[in-house]
PDB file of C-alpha atoms in Angstrom:
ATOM      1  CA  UNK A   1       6.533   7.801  84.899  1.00 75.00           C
ATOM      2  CA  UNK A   2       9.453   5.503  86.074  1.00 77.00           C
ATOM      3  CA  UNK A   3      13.262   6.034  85.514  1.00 84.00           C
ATOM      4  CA  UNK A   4      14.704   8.694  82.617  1.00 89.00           C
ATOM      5  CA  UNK A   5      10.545   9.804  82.597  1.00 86.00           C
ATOM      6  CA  UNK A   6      10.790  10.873  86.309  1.00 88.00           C
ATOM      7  CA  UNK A   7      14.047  12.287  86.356  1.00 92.00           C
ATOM      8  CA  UNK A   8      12.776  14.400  83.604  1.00 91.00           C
ATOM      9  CA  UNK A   9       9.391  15.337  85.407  1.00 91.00           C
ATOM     10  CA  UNK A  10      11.619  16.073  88.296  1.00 92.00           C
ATOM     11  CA  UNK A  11      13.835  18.500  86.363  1.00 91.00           C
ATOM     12  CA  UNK A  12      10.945  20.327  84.551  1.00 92.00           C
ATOM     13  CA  UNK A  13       9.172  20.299  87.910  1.00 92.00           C
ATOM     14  CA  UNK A  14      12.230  22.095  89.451  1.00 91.00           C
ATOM     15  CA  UNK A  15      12.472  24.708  86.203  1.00 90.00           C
ATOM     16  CA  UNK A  16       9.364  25.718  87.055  1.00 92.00           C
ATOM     17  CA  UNK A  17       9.730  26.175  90.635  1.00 91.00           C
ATOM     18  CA  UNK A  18       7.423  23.886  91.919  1.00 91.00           C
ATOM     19  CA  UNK A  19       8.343  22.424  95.047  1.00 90.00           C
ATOM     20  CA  UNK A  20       5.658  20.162  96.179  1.00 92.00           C
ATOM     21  CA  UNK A  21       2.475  18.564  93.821  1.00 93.00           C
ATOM     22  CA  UNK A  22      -0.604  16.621  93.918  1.00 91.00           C
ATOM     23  CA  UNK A  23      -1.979  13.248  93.155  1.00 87.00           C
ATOM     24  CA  UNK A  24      -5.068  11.811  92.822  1.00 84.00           C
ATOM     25  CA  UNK A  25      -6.660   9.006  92.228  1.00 77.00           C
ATOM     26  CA  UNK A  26     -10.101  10.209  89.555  1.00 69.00           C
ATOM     27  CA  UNK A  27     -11.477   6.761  89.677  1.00 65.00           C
ATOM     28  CA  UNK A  28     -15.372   6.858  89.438  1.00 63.00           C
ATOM     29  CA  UNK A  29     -15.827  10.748  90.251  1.00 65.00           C
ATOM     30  CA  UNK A  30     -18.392  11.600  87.967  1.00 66.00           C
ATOM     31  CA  UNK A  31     -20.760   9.400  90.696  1.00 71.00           C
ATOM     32  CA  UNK A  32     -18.739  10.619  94.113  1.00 68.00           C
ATOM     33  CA  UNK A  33     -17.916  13.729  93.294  1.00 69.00           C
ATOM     34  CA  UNK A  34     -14.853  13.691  95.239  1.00 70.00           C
ATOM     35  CA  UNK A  35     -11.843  12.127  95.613  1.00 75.00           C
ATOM     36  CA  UNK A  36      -8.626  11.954  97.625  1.00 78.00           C
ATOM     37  CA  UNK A  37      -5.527  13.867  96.912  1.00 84.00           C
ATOM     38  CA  UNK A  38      -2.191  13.499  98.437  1.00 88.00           C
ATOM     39  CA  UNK A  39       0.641  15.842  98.532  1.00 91.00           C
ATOM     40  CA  UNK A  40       4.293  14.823  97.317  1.00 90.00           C
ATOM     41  CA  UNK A  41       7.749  16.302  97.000  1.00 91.00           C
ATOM     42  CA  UNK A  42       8.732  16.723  93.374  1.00 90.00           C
ATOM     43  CA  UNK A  43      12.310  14.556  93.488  1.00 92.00           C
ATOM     44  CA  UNK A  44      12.777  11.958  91.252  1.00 92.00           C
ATOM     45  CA  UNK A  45      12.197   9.259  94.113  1.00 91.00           C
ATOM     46  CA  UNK A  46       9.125  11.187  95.017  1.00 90.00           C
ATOM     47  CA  UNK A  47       7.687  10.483  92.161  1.00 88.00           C
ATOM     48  CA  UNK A  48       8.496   6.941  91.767  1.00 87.00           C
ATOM     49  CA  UNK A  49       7.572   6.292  95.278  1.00 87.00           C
ATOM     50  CA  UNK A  50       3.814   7.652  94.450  1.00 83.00           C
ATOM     51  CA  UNK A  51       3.529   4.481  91.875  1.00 79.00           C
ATOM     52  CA  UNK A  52       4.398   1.906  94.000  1.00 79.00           C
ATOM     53  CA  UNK A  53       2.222  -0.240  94.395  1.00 78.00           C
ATOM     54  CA  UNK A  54       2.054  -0.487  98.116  1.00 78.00           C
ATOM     55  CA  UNK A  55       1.035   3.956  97.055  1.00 76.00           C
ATOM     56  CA  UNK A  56      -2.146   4.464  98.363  1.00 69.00           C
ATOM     57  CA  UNK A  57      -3.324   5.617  94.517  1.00 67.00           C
ATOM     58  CA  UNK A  58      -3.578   3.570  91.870  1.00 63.00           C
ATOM     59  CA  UNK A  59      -1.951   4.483  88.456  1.00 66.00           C
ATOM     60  CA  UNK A  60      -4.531   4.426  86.764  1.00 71.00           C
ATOM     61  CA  UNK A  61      -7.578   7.158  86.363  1.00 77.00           C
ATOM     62  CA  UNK A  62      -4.909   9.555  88.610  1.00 82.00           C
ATOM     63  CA  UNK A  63      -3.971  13.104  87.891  1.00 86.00           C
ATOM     64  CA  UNK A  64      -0.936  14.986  88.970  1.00 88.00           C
ATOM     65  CA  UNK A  65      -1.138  18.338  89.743  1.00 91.00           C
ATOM     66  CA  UNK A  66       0.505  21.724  91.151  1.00 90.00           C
ATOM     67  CA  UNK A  67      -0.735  24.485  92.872  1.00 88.00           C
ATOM     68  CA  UNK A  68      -2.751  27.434  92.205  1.00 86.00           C
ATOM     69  CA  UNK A  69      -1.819  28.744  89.472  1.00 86.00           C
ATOM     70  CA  UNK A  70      -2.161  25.627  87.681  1.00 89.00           C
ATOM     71  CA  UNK A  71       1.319  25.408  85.207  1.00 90.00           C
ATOM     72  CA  UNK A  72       1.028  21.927  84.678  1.00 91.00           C
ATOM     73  CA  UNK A  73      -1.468  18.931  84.968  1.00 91.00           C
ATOM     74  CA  UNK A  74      -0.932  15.078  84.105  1.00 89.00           C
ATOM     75  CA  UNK A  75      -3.496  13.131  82.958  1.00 86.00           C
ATOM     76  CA  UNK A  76      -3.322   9.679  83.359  1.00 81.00           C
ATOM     77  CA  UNK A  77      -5.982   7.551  81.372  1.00 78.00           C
ATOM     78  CA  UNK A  78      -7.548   4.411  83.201  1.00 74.00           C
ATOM     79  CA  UNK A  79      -6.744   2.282  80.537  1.00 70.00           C
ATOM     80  CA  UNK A  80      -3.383   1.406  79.044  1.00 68.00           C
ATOM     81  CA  UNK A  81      -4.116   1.490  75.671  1.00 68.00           C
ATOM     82  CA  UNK A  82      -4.969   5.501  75.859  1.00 69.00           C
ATOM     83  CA  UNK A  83      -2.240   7.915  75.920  1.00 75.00           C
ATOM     84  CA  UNK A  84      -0.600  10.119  78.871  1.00 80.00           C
ATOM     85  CA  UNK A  85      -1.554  13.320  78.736  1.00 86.00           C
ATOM     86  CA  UNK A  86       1.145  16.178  79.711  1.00 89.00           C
ATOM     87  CA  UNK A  87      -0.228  20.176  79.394  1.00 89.00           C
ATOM     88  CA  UNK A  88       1.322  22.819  80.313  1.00 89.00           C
ATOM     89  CA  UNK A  89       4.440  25.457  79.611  1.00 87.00           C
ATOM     90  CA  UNK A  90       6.050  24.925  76.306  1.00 86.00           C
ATOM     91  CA  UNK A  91       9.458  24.937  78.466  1.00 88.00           C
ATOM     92  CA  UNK A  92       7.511  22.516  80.929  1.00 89.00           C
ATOM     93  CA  UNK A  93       6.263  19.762  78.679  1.00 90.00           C
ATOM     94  CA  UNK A  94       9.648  20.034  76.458  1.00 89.00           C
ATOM     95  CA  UNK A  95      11.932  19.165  79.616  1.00 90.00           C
ATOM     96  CA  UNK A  96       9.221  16.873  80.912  1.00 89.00           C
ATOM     97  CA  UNK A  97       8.691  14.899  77.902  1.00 89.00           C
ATOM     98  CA  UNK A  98      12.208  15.336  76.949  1.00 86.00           C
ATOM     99  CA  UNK A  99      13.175  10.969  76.307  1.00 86.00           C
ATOM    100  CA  UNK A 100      12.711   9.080  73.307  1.00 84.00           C
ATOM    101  CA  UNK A 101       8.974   8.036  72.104  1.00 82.00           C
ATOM    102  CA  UNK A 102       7.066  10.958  73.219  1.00 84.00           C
ATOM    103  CA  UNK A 103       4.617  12.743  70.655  1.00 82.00           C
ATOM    104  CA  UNK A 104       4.804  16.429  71.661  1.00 79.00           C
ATOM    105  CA  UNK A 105       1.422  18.508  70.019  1.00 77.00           C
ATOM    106  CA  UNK A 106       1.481  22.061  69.944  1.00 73.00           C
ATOM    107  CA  UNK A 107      -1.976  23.682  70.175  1.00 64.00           C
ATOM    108  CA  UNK A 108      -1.766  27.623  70.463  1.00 52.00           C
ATOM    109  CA  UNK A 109      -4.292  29.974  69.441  1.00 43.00           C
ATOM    110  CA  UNK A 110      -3.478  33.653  69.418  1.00 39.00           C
ATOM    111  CA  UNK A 111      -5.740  36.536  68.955  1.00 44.00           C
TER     112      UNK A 111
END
């Protein structure tokens, strides 16, 4: 989530009023059951700072995250050749995922 990506994560971030989120890193969980999460401000250099590599998270197997009530949540795959995953708001993952190559899926059920 580097460059046009973050500035748009930033911006849908923003429309949603979401001032600070969460990252972790989900790296073997299903045998720790825990894991560490650190709190971030939702700019655009925020969120490129958080993937530095000197971040104390890796990229990989990491989630980003708001607060209670959950709007959004990014999934981020421990493997490159699986996909990001972006749920949330229609609004939300339209502003978010707004730069060429994304593949936006609606799934809505209604009763």
């Amino acid at each position: 989530i580097l460059d046009e990506d973050a500035r748009n994560l930033a911006c849908a971030l923003s429309g949603i009023d979401c001032d600070v989120a969460y990252f972790g890193w989900i790296c073997e969980f299903e045998k720790e059951k825990n894991f560490d999460i650190y709190k971030f401000q939702v700019d655009c250099e925020s969120i490129v700072s958080i993937q530095r590599p000197e971040s104390p998270l890796d990229n990989m197997a990491s989630v980003v995250f708001g607060r209670y009530p959950l709007r959004f949540c990014i999934v981020r795959p421990d493997t490159f050749d699986k996909l990001l995953y972006v749920v949330g708001e229609e609004g939300f993952v339209q502003r978010c995922c707004g730069a060429p190559g994304w593949k936006i899926f609606n799934n809505v059920t209604s009763r």
